[in-house]
PDB file of C-alpha atoms in Angstrom:
ATOM      1  CA  UNK L  19     -15.264  10.278   2.418  1.00  0.00           C
ATOM      2  CA  UNK L  20     -17.337  10.782  -0.704  1.00  0.00           C
ATOM      3  CA  UNK L  21     -16.490   8.716  -3.777  1.00  0.00           C
ATOM      4  CA  UNK L  22     -15.321  11.739  -5.776  1.00  0.00           C
ATOM      5  CA  UNK L  23     -12.993  12.738  -2.907  1.00  0.00           C
ATOM      6  CA  UNK L  24     -11.631   9.178  -2.842  1.00  0.00           C
ATOM      7  CA  UNK L  25     -11.007   9.249  -6.604  1.00  0.00           C
ATOM      8  CA  UNK L  26      -9.200  12.598  -6.306  1.00  0.00           C
ATOM      9  CA  UNK L  27      -7.025  11.297  -3.449  1.00  0.00           C
ATOM     10  CA  UNK L  28      -6.136   8.063  -5.264  1.00  0.00           C
ATOM     11  CA  UNK L  29      -5.234   9.922  -8.459  1.00  0.00           C
ATOM     12  CA  UNK L  30      -3.144  12.405  -6.487  1.00  0.00           C
ATOM     13  CA  UNK L  31      -1.238   9.644  -4.676  1.00  0.00           C
ATOM     14  CA  UNK L  32      -0.688   7.799  -7.970  1.00  0.00           C
ATOM     15  CA  UNK L  33       1.029  10.859  -9.436  1.00  0.00           C
ATOM     16  CA  UNK L  34       3.894  10.322  -6.966  1.00  0.00           C
ATOM     17  CA  UNK L  35       7.080   8.780  -8.337  1.00  0.00           C
ATOM     18  CA  UNK L  36       7.976   6.726  -5.254  1.00  0.00           C
ATOM     19  CA  UNK L  37       6.337   4.993  -2.316  1.00  0.00           C
ATOM     20  CA  UNK L  38       7.612   7.619   0.197  1.00  0.00           C
ATOM     21  CA  UNK L  39       6.124  10.427  -1.910  1.00  0.00           C
ATOM     22  CA  UNK L  40       2.765   8.644  -2.158  1.00  0.00           C
ATOM     23  CA  UNK L  41       2.815   7.969   1.593  1.00  0.00           C
ATOM     24  CA  UNK L  42       3.443  11.685   2.245  1.00  0.00           C
ATOM     25  CA  UNK L  43       0.440  12.598   0.082  1.00  0.00           C
ATOM     26  CA  UNK L  44      -1.720  10.203   2.114  1.00  0.00           C
ATOM     27  CA  UNK L  45      -0.299  11.515   5.425  1.00  0.00           C
ATOM     28  CA  UNK L  46      -1.256  15.060   4.431  1.00  0.00           C
ATOM     29  CA  UNK L  47      -4.777  14.113   3.368  1.00  0.00           C
ATOM     30  CA  UNK L  48      -7.577  16.203   4.868  1.00  0.00           C
ATOM     31  CA  UNK L  49      -9.450  13.030   5.826  1.00  0.00           C
ATOM     32  CA  UNK L  50      -8.263  12.242   9.327  1.00  0.00           C
ATOM     33  CA  UNK L  51      -8.709   8.460   9.137  1.00  0.00           C
ATOM     34  CA  UNK L  52      -6.588   8.214   5.978  1.00  0.00           C
ATOM     35  CA  UNK L  53      -3.932  10.600   7.319  1.00  0.00           C
ATOM     36  CA  UNK L  54      -3.697   8.682  10.620  1.00  0.00           C
ATOM     37  CA  UNK L  55      -3.475   5.325   8.845  1.00  0.00           C
ATOM     38  CA  UNK L  56      -0.684   6.639   6.610  1.00  0.00           C
ATOM     39  CA  UNK L  57       1.134   8.162   9.591  1.00  0.00           C
ATOM     40  CA  UNK L  58       0.979   4.816  11.408  1.00  0.00           C
ATOM     41  CA  UNK L  59       3.028   3.236   8.600  1.00  0.00           C
ATOM     42  CA  UNK L  60       5.968   5.620   8.916  1.00  0.00           C
ATOM     43  CA  UNK L  61       9.230   3.709   9.308  1.00  0.00           C
ATOM     44  CA  UNK L  62       7.677   0.316   8.531  1.00  0.00           C
ATOM     45  CA  UNK L  63       9.060  -0.120   5.005  1.00  0.00           C
ATOM     46  CA  UNK L  64      12.344  -1.841   4.201  1.00  0.00           C
ATOM     47  CA  UNK L  65      14.271  -2.281   0.983  1.00  0.00           C
ATOM     48  CA  UNK L  66      15.917  -5.591   0.097  1.00  0.00           C
ATOM     49  CA  UNK L  67      17.640  -6.846  -3.022  1.00  0.00           C
ATOM     50  CA  UNK L  68      16.383 -10.318  -3.835  1.00  0.00           C
ATOM     51  CA  UNK L  69      16.896 -12.219  -7.085  1.00  0.00           C
ATOM     52  CA  UNK L  70      18.260  -9.055  -8.713  1.00  0.00           C
ATOM     53  CA  UNK L  71      15.164  -7.005  -7.801  1.00  0.00           C
ATOM     54  CA  UNK L  72      15.032  -4.110  -5.353  1.00  0.00           C
ATOM     55  CA  UNK L  73      11.917  -5.024  -3.383  1.00  0.00           C
ATOM     56  CA  UNK L  74      10.016  -2.857  -0.921  1.00  0.00           C
ATOM     57  CA  UNK L  75       8.556  -4.707   2.064  1.00  0.00           C
ATOM     58  CA  UNK L  76       6.169  -3.666   4.802  1.00  0.00           C
ATOM     59  CA  UNK L  77       7.557  -4.901   8.118  1.00  0.00           C
ATOM     60  CA  UNK L  78       5.366  -4.987  11.220  1.00  0.00           C
ATOM     61  CA  UNK L  79       5.029  -6.833  14.503  1.00  0.00           C
ATOM     62  CA  UNK L  80       2.014  -9.098  14.961  1.00  0.00           C
ATOM     63  CA  UNK L  81       0.960 -11.526  17.627  1.00  0.00           C
ATOM     64  CA  UNK L  82       1.310 -15.171  16.607  1.00  0.00           C
ATOM     65  CA  UNK L  83      -0.921 -18.087  17.687  1.00  0.00           C
ATOM     66  CA  UNK L  84       1.116 -18.489  20.884  1.00  0.00           C
ATOM     67  CA  UNK L  85       0.526 -14.833  21.798  1.00  0.00           C
ATOM     68  CA  UNK L  86       4.113 -13.782  21.131  1.00  0.00           C
ATOM     69  CA  UNK L  87       5.136 -10.765  19.043  1.00  0.00           C
ATOM     70  CA  UNK L  88       6.526 -11.856  15.717  1.00  0.00           C
ATOM     71  CA  UNK L  89       7.924  -9.903  12.765  1.00  0.00           C
ATOM     72  CA  UNK L  90       5.625 -10.006   9.743  1.00  0.00           C
ATOM     73  CA  UNK L  91       7.061  -9.100   6.326  1.00  0.00           C
ATOM     74  CA  UNK L  92       4.914  -8.438   3.254  1.00  0.00           C
ATOM     75  CA  UNK L  93       6.237  -7.675  -0.231  1.00  0.00           C
ATOM     76  CA  UNK L  94       4.507  -4.539  -1.522  1.00  0.00           C
ATOM     77  CA  UNK L  95       6.267  -3.657  -4.772  1.00  0.00           C
ATOM     78  CA  UNK L  96       9.635  -3.281  -6.471  1.00  0.00           C
ATOM     79  CA  UNK L  97      11.548  -0.019  -6.771  1.00  0.00           C
ATOM     80  CA  UNK L  98      10.471   1.489 -10.089  1.00  0.00           C
ATOM     81  CA  UNK L  99       7.040  -0.182 -10.162  1.00  0.00           C
ATOM     82  CA  UNK L 100       3.981   1.996 -10.644  1.00  0.00           C
ATOM     83  CA  UNK L 101       2.997   3.536  -7.285  1.00  0.00           C
ATOM     84  CA  UNK L 102      -0.593   2.334  -7.837  1.00  0.00           C
ATOM     85  CA  UNK L 103       0.602  -0.982  -6.344  1.00  0.00           C
ATOM     86  CA  UNK L 104       1.362   0.736  -3.035  1.00  0.00           C
ATOM     87  CA  UNK L 105      -1.799   2.879  -3.108  1.00  0.00           C
ATOM     88  CA  UNK L 106      -3.972  -0.197  -3.752  1.00  0.00           C
ATOM     89  CA  UNK L 107      -2.172  -2.124  -0.997  1.00  0.00           C
ATOM     90  CA  UNK L 108      -2.643   0.817   1.415  1.00  0.00           C
ATOM     91  CA  UNK L 109      -6.408   1.018   0.944  1.00  0.00           C
ATOM     92  CA  UNK L 110      -6.754  -2.779   1.037  1.00  0.00           C
ATOM     93  CA  UNK L 111      -4.613  -3.209   4.154  1.00  0.00           C
ATOM     94  CA  UNK L 112      -5.958  -0.221   6.079  1.00  0.00           C
ATOM     95  CA  UNK L 113      -9.580  -0.023   4.915  1.00  0.00           C
ATOM     96  CA  UNK L 114     -10.392  -3.454   3.401  1.00  0.00           C
ATOM     97  CA  UNK L 115     -11.018  -1.921  -0.012  1.00  0.00           C
ATOM     98  CA  UNK L 116     -10.657  -4.212  -2.991  1.00  0.00           C
ATOM     99  CA  UNK L 117      -7.553  -3.468  -5.031  1.00  0.00           C
ATOM    100  CA  UNK L 118      -9.709  -3.581  -8.150  1.00  0.00           C
ATOM    101  CA  UNK L 119     -11.767  -0.639  -6.804  1.00  0.00           C
ATOM    102  CA  UNK L 120      -8.630   1.419  -6.112  1.00  0.00           C
ATOM    103  CA  UNK L 121      -7.305   0.767  -9.619  1.00  0.00           C
ATOM    104  CA  UNK L 122     -10.705   1.736 -11.017  1.00  0.00           C
ATOM    105  CA  UNK L 123     -10.663   5.012  -9.040  1.00  0.00           C
ATOM    106  CA  UNK L 124      -7.240   5.737 -10.550  1.00  0.00           C
ATOM    107  CA  UNK L 125      -8.617   5.064 -14.034  1.00  0.00           C
ATOM    108  CA  UNK L 126      -6.500   1.925 -14.392  1.00  0.00           C
ATOM    109  CA  UNK L 127      -7.223  -1.721 -15.109  1.00  0.00           C
ATOM    110  CA  UNK L 128      -6.413  -4.163 -12.317  1.00  0.00           C
ATOM    111  CA  UNK L 129      -4.797  -7.436 -13.326  1.00  0.00           C
ATOM    112  CA  UNK L 130      -4.615 -10.315 -10.888  1.00  0.00           C
ATOM    113  CA  UNK L 131      -1.022 -11.296 -10.083  1.00  0.00           C
ATOM    114  CA  UNK L 132       0.002 -14.492 -11.837  1.00  0.00           C
ATOM    115  CA  UNK L 133       0.333 -17.525  -9.629  1.00  0.00           C
ATOM    116  CA  UNK L 134       3.749 -19.078  -9.498  1.00  0.00           C
TER     117      UNK L 134
END
């Protein structure tokens, strides 16, 4: 994928209002590797209310050190957060792209999450 095509795709996905809408944009992408990666995530997101926040998690099965399948849960964003968080996570998780580069493609400034 050329850089200008990547920028167009990121901006398009960031125009979505929700994670499912952004995922659909990525699933329907003309670039097969992106579309397949997005399709592979279907059904892997769960919503949970924790500490008064409606959080969206990616839930997958991964092999642990003992070789057994184990559920892995990763917090992606909260309901109502800017979809750029999901788009940046998607390209980082699926294609090892730095989140900073995805934010830059979207014309946004990336800020490191604060440590707790």
